[in-house]
Structure formats: C-alpha cells, structure tokens
Coordinates of C-alpha atoms in Angstrom, one line a residue:
M1 CA 0.0 0.0 0.0
S2 CA 1.4 3.4 -1.0
I3 CA 1.9 6.2 1.5
K4 CA -0.6 8.3 -0.5
T5 CA -3.3 5.6 -0.1
T6 CA -2.5 5.2 3.6
L7 CA -2.9 8.9 4.2
K8 CA -6.2 8.9 2.3
L9 CA -7.5 6.0 4.4
T10 CA -6.3 7.6 7.6
A11 CA -8.0 10.8 6.8
L12 CA -11.2 9.0 5.8
S13 CA -11.2 7.1 9.1
A14 CA -10.7 10.3 11.1
L15 CA -13.7 11.9 9.3
T16 CA -15.8 8.8 9.9
A17 CA -14.9 8.8 13.6
L18 CA -15.7 12.5 13.8
A19 CA -19.1 12.0 12.1
Y20 CA -19.9 9.1 14.4
T21 CA -18.9 11.0 17.5
S22 CA -21.2 13.9 16.5
H23 CA -24.0 11.6 15.7
A24 CA -23.6 9.8 19.0
Q25 CA -23.7 13.0 20.9
A26 CA -26.8 14.2 19.1
E27 CA -28.5 10.8 19.8
G28 CA -27.7 11.1 23.5
K29 CA -30.2 13.9 24.3
L30 CA -33.9 14.7 24.2
T31 CA -35.8 17.7 25.4
V32 CA -39.5 17.2 26.0
Y33 CA -42.3 19.8 26.5
C34 CA -44.7 18.0 28.8
S35 CA -48.3 18.8 29.5
V36 CA -49.3 16.1 31.9
Q37 CA -48.7 16.0 35.7
N38 CA -45.2 16.8 36.7
V39 CA -44.6 13.4 38.3
V40 CA -45.8 11.7 35.1
C41 CA -43.4 13.8 33.1
E42 CA -40.6 12.8 35.4
K43 CA -41.4 9.0 35.5
V44 CA -41.9 8.6 31.8
T45 CA -38.8 10.5 30.8
Q46 CA -36.8 8.7 33.4
A47 CA -38.0 5.3 32.1
F48 CA -37.1 6.3 28.6
S49 CA -33.7 7.5 29.7
K50 CA -32.9 4.3 31.5
K51 CA -34.1 2.0 28.7
Y52 CA -32.3 3.8 25.9
N53 CA -29.4 5.5 27.7
V54 CA -30.6 8.9 26.5
D55 CA -30.3 12.2 28.5
A56 CA -34.0 13.1 28.4
Q57 CA -35.0 16.4 30.1
F58 CA -38.5 17.9 30.3
V59 CA -40.2 21.3 30.8
R60 CA -43.7 21.1 32.2
N61 CA -46.4 23.6 31.1
S62 CA -50.1 23.5 30.3
T63 CA -51.2 22.7 26.8
G64 CA -52.0 26.2 25.7
V65 CA -48.7 27.5 27.0
V66 CA -46.7 24.9 25.2
L67 CA -48.5 25.6 21.9
G68 CA -47.6 29.3 22.4
K69 CA -44.0 28.4 23.0
I70 CA -43.8 26.2 19.9
K71 CA -45.3 29.0 17.8
A72 CA -42.8 31.6 19.3
E73 CA -39.8 29.2 18.8
K74 CA -40.7 28.2 15.3
E75 CA -37.5 29.5 13.8
N76 CA -35.3 28.2 16.6
P77 CA -37.0 25.2 18.4
Q78 CA -36.0 24.7 22.0
A79 CA -37.5 21.2 22.4
D80 CA -37.8 18.0 20.4
F81 CA -41.0 16.5 21.6
W82 CA -44.4 17.5 22.9
F83 CA -45.7 14.9 25.4
G84 CA -49.3 14.9 26.6
G85 CA -52.0 17.5 26.9
T86 CA -55.3 17.6 25.0
I87 CA -55.0 16.6 21.4
E88 CA -56.8 19.6 19.8
P89 CA -53.8 21.9 20.3
H90 CA -51.6 19.2 18.8
L91 CA -53.8 19.1 15.8
Q92 CA -53.7 22.9 15.6
A93 CA -49.9 22.8 15.7
A94 CA -49.9 20.3 12.8
E95 CA -52.2 22.5 10.8
L96 CA -49.8 25.4 11.4
G97 CA -46.8 23.4 10.2
L98 CA -45.1 23.2 13.6
L99 CA -44.8 19.4 13.8
E100 CA -42.5 16.9 12.2
S101 CA -44.0 14.1 10.2
Y102 CA -43.6 10.6 11.7
R103 CA -46.1 7.7 11.8
S104 CA -45.0 5.2 14.4
P105 CA -45.5 1.5 13.7
L106 CA -47.1 1.3 17.2
Q107 CA -50.2 3.3 16.0
K108 CA -51.6 -0.1 15.0
D109 CA -52.2 -0.8 18.8
I110 CA -54.3 2.4 19.3
M111 CA -58.0 1.7 20.1
P112 CA -59.9 1.0 16.8
Q113 CA -62.5 3.7 17.3
F114 CA -59.8 6.3 16.7
K115 CA -58.5 4.7 13.6
S116 CA -60.2 7.3 11.3
L117 CA -58.6 10.2 13.2
M118 CA -55.2 8.5 13.1
D119 CA -55.6 7.7 9.4
Q120 CA -56.1 11.5 8.8
R121 CA -53.7 13.1 11.3
G122 CA -51.5 10.3 12.6
N123 CA -48.6 11.3 10.4
F124 CA -48.1 14.3 12.8
T125 CA -49.7 13.3 16.1
S126 CA -50.4 10.1 18.0
I127 CA -53.1 9.3 20.7
I128 CA -51.5 8.1 23.9
Y129 CA -54.3 8.2 26.5
L130 CA -57.9 9.1 27.2
M131 CA -59.3 11.3 30.0
E132 CA -62.9 11.3 31.0
L133 CA -64.3 14.7 31.9
G134 CA -66.3 14.9 35.1
I135 CA -67.2 16.8 38.2
G136 CA -65.0 16.6 41.2
V137 CA -66.5 17.4 44.6
N138 CA -65.2 17.9 48.1
T139 CA -67.7 15.9 50.2
K140 CA -66.7 17.5 53.5
K141 CA -67.1 21.1 52.1
L142 CA -70.5 20.2 50.6
K143 CA -71.6 18.8 53.9
E144 CA -70.5 21.9 55.8
L145 CA -72.5 24.0 53.3
N146 CA -75.4 21.6 53.6
I147 CA -75.8 21.3 49.8
P148 CA -76.1 18.0 47.8
A149 CA -73.4 16.8 45.4
P150 CA -74.3 17.5 41.8
K151 CA -75.1 14.6 39.5
C152 CA -75.3 16.5 36.2
Y153 CA -73.7 19.5 34.6
A154 CA -77.1 21.1 34.6
D155 CA -77.1 21.0 38.4
L156 CA -74.2 23.4 38.6
L157 CA -76.4 26.3 37.6
K158 CA -78.4 26.0 40.9
P159 CA -78.0 29.1 43.2
E160 CA -76.8 27.0 46.1
Y161 CA -73.5 26.4 44.3
Q162 CA -72.7 30.1 43.9
G163 CA -69.0 30.9 44.5
Q164 CA -68.2 27.2 45.0
I165 CA -67.0 26.1 41.5
Q166 CA -63.8 26.4 39.6
Y167 CA -63.5 26.1 35.8
P168 CA -60.2 25.9 33.8
D169 CA -59.5 28.9 31.6
P170 CA -59.6 27.8 27.9
R171 CA -57.1 30.4 26.9
V172 CA -54.4 28.5 28.6
S173 CA -55.9 25.2 29.5
G174 CA -56.8 22.4 27.0
T175 CA -59.2 21.1 29.6
G176 CA -61.3 24.3 29.5
Y177 CA -61.5 24.0 25.7
S178 CA -62.4 20.3 25.9
L179 CA -65.3 21.3 28.2
I180 CA -66.5 23.8 25.6
S181 CA -66.4 21.3 22.8
T182 CA -68.1 18.7 25.0
F183 CA -71.0 21.0 25.9
S184 CA -71.3 22.0 22.2
I185 CA -71.7 18.3 21.2
L186 CA -74.2 17.6 24.0
W187 CA -76.4 20.6 23.5
G188 CA -75.4 22.5 20.4
E189 CA -73.1 25.5 20.4
E190 CA -75.7 28.2 21.2
K191 CA -77.1 26.3 24.2
A192 CA -73.6 25.5 25.3
F193 CA -72.6 29.1 25.5
D194 CA -75.9 30.0 27.2
Y195 CA -75.0 27.4 29.8
L196 CA -71.5 28.8 30.2
K197 CA -72.9 32.3 30.7
K198 CA -75.2 31.1 33.4
L199 CA -72.5 29.1 35.0
E200 CA -70.1 32.1 35.3
P201 CA -71.8 33.7 38.4
N202 CA -71.4 30.4 40.3
L203 CA -67.6 30.3 39.7
M204 CA -65.2 31.2 42.5
Q205 CA -62.2 31.2 40.1
H206 CA -60.7 30.2 36.7
T207 CA -57.7 28.0 37.0
K208 CA -54.7 28.0 34.7
T209 CA -54.8 24.2 34.3
G210 CA -57.4 21.5 34.5
L211 CA -55.1 19.6 36.8
A212 CA -55.4 22.1 39.7
S213 CA -57.2 19.7 42.0
N214 CA -55.4 21.0 45.1
Y215 CA -57.9 23.8 45.5
L216 CA -60.7 21.2 45.6
A217 CA -58.7 19.0 48.0
N218 CA -58.1 21.7 50.5
G219 CA -61.7 23.0 50.4
T220 CA -61.0 26.3 48.7
V221 CA -63.8 25.3 46.3
A222 CA -66.4 22.6 46.7
I223 CA -66.7 21.7 43.0
D224 CA -64.2 21.3 40.2
L225 CA -64.8 20.8 36.5
G226 CA -62.0 18.8 35.0
F227 CA -60.7 15.3 34.2
M228 CA -61.7 12.4 36.4
L229 CA -58.1 11.1 36.6
V230 CA -57.0 13.7 39.2
Y231 CA -59.7 12.9 41.8
P232 CA -58.6 9.4 42.8
R233 CA -55.1 10.7 43.5
E234 CA -56.5 13.4 45.9
K235 CA -58.7 10.8 47.6
K236 CA -55.7 8.4 48.0
N237 CA -53.8 11.3 49.6
G238 CA -56.5 11.6 52.2
A239 CA -58.7 14.4 50.8
P240 CA -62.5 14.1 50.9
V241 CA -62.7 14.1 47.1
E242 CA -65.0 12.1 44.8
G243 CA -65.3 12.1 41.0
I244 CA -68.7 12.1 39.4
L245 CA -69.5 11.2 35.8
P246 CA -72.2 13.6 34.7
C247 CA -75.6 12.3 33.8
E248 CA -75.6 14.0 30.4
G249 CA -72.9 11.7 29.1
V250 CA -69.1 11.1 29.3
G251 CA -67.2 13.8 27.5
Y252 CA -63.5 13.2 27.2
S253 CA -60.3 14.3 25.7
L254 CA -57.5 12.4 24.0
G255 CA -53.9 13.0 25.0
G256 CA -51.5 13.8 22.1
A257 CA -47.9 13.2 21.4
S258 CA -46.0 15.0 18.7
I259 CA -42.5 15.6 17.4
I260 CA -41.7 19.3 17.1
K261 CA -40.5 20.4 13.6
G262 CA -36.9 21.3 13.6
S263 CA -36.1 18.8 16.4
R264 CA -32.4 18.7 17.0
N265 CA -32.5 15.1 18.2
L266 CA -34.9 13.7 15.6
D267 CA -33.9 10.0 15.9
N268 CA -34.5 10.1 19.7
A269 CA -37.8 11.9 19.2
K270 CA -39.0 9.1 17.0
L271 CA -37.8 6.6 19.5
F272 CA -39.6 8.4 22.3
M273 CA -42.8 8.4 20.2
D274 CA -42.6 4.6 19.9
F275 CA -42.0 4.4 23.6
V276 CA -45.0 6.5 24.7
L277 CA -47.3 4.5 22.4
S278 CA -46.2 1.2 24.1
K279 CA -48.1 -0.8 26.7
E280 CA -45.1 -0.3 29.1
A281 CA -45.1 3.5 29.0
Q282 CA -48.9 3.9 29.1
E283 CA -49.1 2.0 32.4
I284 CA -46.4 4.1 34.0
P285 CA -48.9 6.9 35.1
W286 CA -51.0 4.7 37.3
R287 CA -48.3 2.2 38.3
E288 CA -45.8 4.8 39.4
S289 CA -47.4 8.2 39.6
D290 CA -51.0 7.9 41.0
S291 CA -52.2 9.4 37.8
Y292 CA -55.2 7.7 36.2
Q293 CA -55.6 8.6 32.5
L294 CA -56.8 5.6 30.6
P295 CA -54.4 3.9 28.2
T296 CA -55.4 3.9 24.5
N297 CA -53.0 1.0 23.6
I298 CA -55.3 -2.0 23.3
H299 CA -52.8 -4.2 25.2
A300 CA -52.3 -1.8 28.2
E301 CA -54.3 -2.2 31.4
P302 CA -56.1 0.7 33.2
A303 CA -55.6 1.1 37.0
P304 CA -57.5 -1.3 39.2
G305 CA -61.1 -0.1 39.7
F306 CA -61.2 1.8 36.4
L307 CA -63.2 0.8 33.4
P308 CA -61.1 0.4 30.2
A309 CA -61.8 3.3 27.8
S310 CA -63.4 0.9 25.4
K311 CA -66.1 0.1 28.0
L312 CA -67.2 3.8 28.5
K313 CA -70.3 5.3 26.9
L314 CA -68.4 8.2 25.2
V315 CA -69.9 11.2 23.4
D316 CA -69.0 11.3 19.7
I317 CA -66.4 14.1 19.4
D318 CA -65.4 15.4 16.0
F319 CA -61.7 16.0 16.6
M320 CA -61.2 17.0 13.0
K321 CA -63.5 20.0 13.6
F322 CA -62.6 21.0 17.2
G323 CA -58.9 20.3 16.6
T324 CA -58.4 23.0 14.0
D325 CA -56.6 26.2 14.8
Q326 CA -59.4 28.3 13.4
E327 CA -62.1 26.6 15.4
G328 CA -60.0 26.7 18.6
K329 CA -59.4 30.4 18.2
R330 CA -63.1 31.1 17.4
L331 CA -64.6 29.2 20.3
T332 CA -62.0 30.5 22.8
Q333 CA -62.5 34.1 21.6
R334 CA -66.3 33.6 21.9
W335 CA -65.8 32.4 25.5
V336 CA -63.7 35.5 26.3
S337 CA -66.1 38.0 24.7
E338 CA -69.5 36.4 25.6
V339 CA -68.7 34.6 28.9
L340 CA -65.6 36.1 30.6
L341 CA -66.1 39.8 29.8
E342 CA -69.9 39.9 29.8
G343 CA -70.4 37.6 32.8
K344 CA -69.5 38.1 36.4
S345 CA -65.7 37.8 36.2
P346 CA -64.4 35.8 39.1
K347 CA -60.9 36.3 40.5
E348 CA -58.2 34.7 38.5

C-alpha cells in the first residue's frame, strides 16, 4: 500500500470517527415539552432515559402555554417533543406546520374507534391516553355547606353552588377548551354558550390548568370541572374528594404526542414516540405516579377499579372539527367575549 493511499484511508477514518462522535452526541439527548402532571413527566422521561441511555429532560407547562412556546420558537425550536396535553392543540400545531411528520408503527395498537382520526392526522400526532371529563366534589365542604353533590352539569347552575365552583381557563388550558367542545356536542353551540354564561356567576375562580385539584382537595372550592383522573389521587392522599361522571354523558379528551418540527434530536424523538405508544409506557402513570388517565393502547391495562376506555359510553367528538386552529381560536374568543367579559368575572 502506498503512502498516499495510507494517508487517504487515515483521513477517511478520522472523518468517519468524527461524524460518528457527533452523531452519538446528538442521539444522547432529548428535550420534552410536557403537558401532563409533573410526576408523570418525570417518571416517563426517566424510564425512557434508563431504557435507551438517553439524557432526556422535560419542561412542564399547560397545553395552551406549550402551543404558544412552539409558535414563538418556530425559527429556533428549543425542544424536540411535545408529550401529553389535550389533542386539539396538537392538531392545531400540525395545521400550522409546527410538527415533524412521523407515523409510528405502534399506532396499530391504538383503540380502533380512533382509527379514522389516526388515518387522517396520525402522520403528525399520535393518541397516547384518554381522559374522561367529570365533576370533582369535596364531600366535606358540601356537607359543611349543607348542599347536595351535583349529578349532572345542569345541576351546577343552581344558586346553592354560587361561588363554589372552579373552571379551567380555555385560553391556557386544554381542559377548558375540551369542556366547551363537549358542551357543544351535548347541546349544540348556542345552548352550550348559554350554559357557560349562566355558570359564570357560580364560579369562584378560573384555574390555569385542568389539573389544579389542590384547590378542591383543601376545600377552597367545593366543586371542580376537570378530568376524572385527578380525583382518585387526591382521595388516595386523604382528601375528601370524589369524582362524578355527569348524567348527560361522558365527555373526554384524548392525549396527544408529537415531534416538534426542527427537532435537534430527531432520531431520539421518533424513538420516544414509539416508547410513549407502548403498553409499558402507558401503564407508568397509574403504576408509578398515582395518575389515572386511561391507556389507548389496546394491550395496556387501566388502573384497578377503572373501566377500560373501550367500555365507557363516550360522546361522539369530531376532533377534526374541534382540533383545527381556526375553530380553537373562534370558540376561545367567543368564550372570552361572551362569557368572561360579559359575565360576572371571578378572580383569577
């Protein structure tokens, strides 16, 4: 072998080694924007890090806040992945061109009733859990006030509940928007907004997230509108809290997972998508975090005492309609102008 050939091979080997080192360093990291409970963010990212030897970090914010951050950082993304939060803002982000295209092979294990949605939007967003909407009550507070627990959404308009209810602000909370869409499906949009206007005087506050059950647990409010998954955790921690599925029907939201466009660690982001769709990851919330969202992987089990999502009588939600950026802005702005500003505005 000539000296010239040897030098060429040495140079090529050095370049290959350099490329491999850079690639390995890039693969070693992942930054996640997380919109579920902080402890779930921690446990899921830790499990992923341990399994794949990846340095996974998360930043926890509500769904609306994360969507705003992704919009603001469009030209210079600061995270690779968006984990959790209601799916409508994920669909809005896809519509705005803020997400990376990736269809995980594990989408085949998502509940079949959501196949149509995944066929249409699964190239940008995947469904990773289901959360039933319900009414949380502090039984001790209600007893002190000598008022009965509500059984239906309609009951919340009764005067005895004045100043005892909290509702998540749909400007920053995906839960608040999910409630608007659920009411619109149950009664039609006009009756839904008429209901929200009448509900406003009975509110004590708007919360920044639908997971703010600590106010319910400590008796600051007697009633909370939100997702059922938070109430068993408060009860387990000793609070006199119960969750009620409203008589009108079971509204719900789907949890989304998406890769942010411009991800600096794209291979790891795809790997994380596969992970959060797995049976293993979808059982982490209730096994390790006292968080009770229902798995949407057909092979994953719900927490003991919970019906599988497939056994619930769910309302028929048109996520293609309510998940658009235009519809989200329209309904949220209508809530601000017709409900928040015209109604009795509770303290924030």
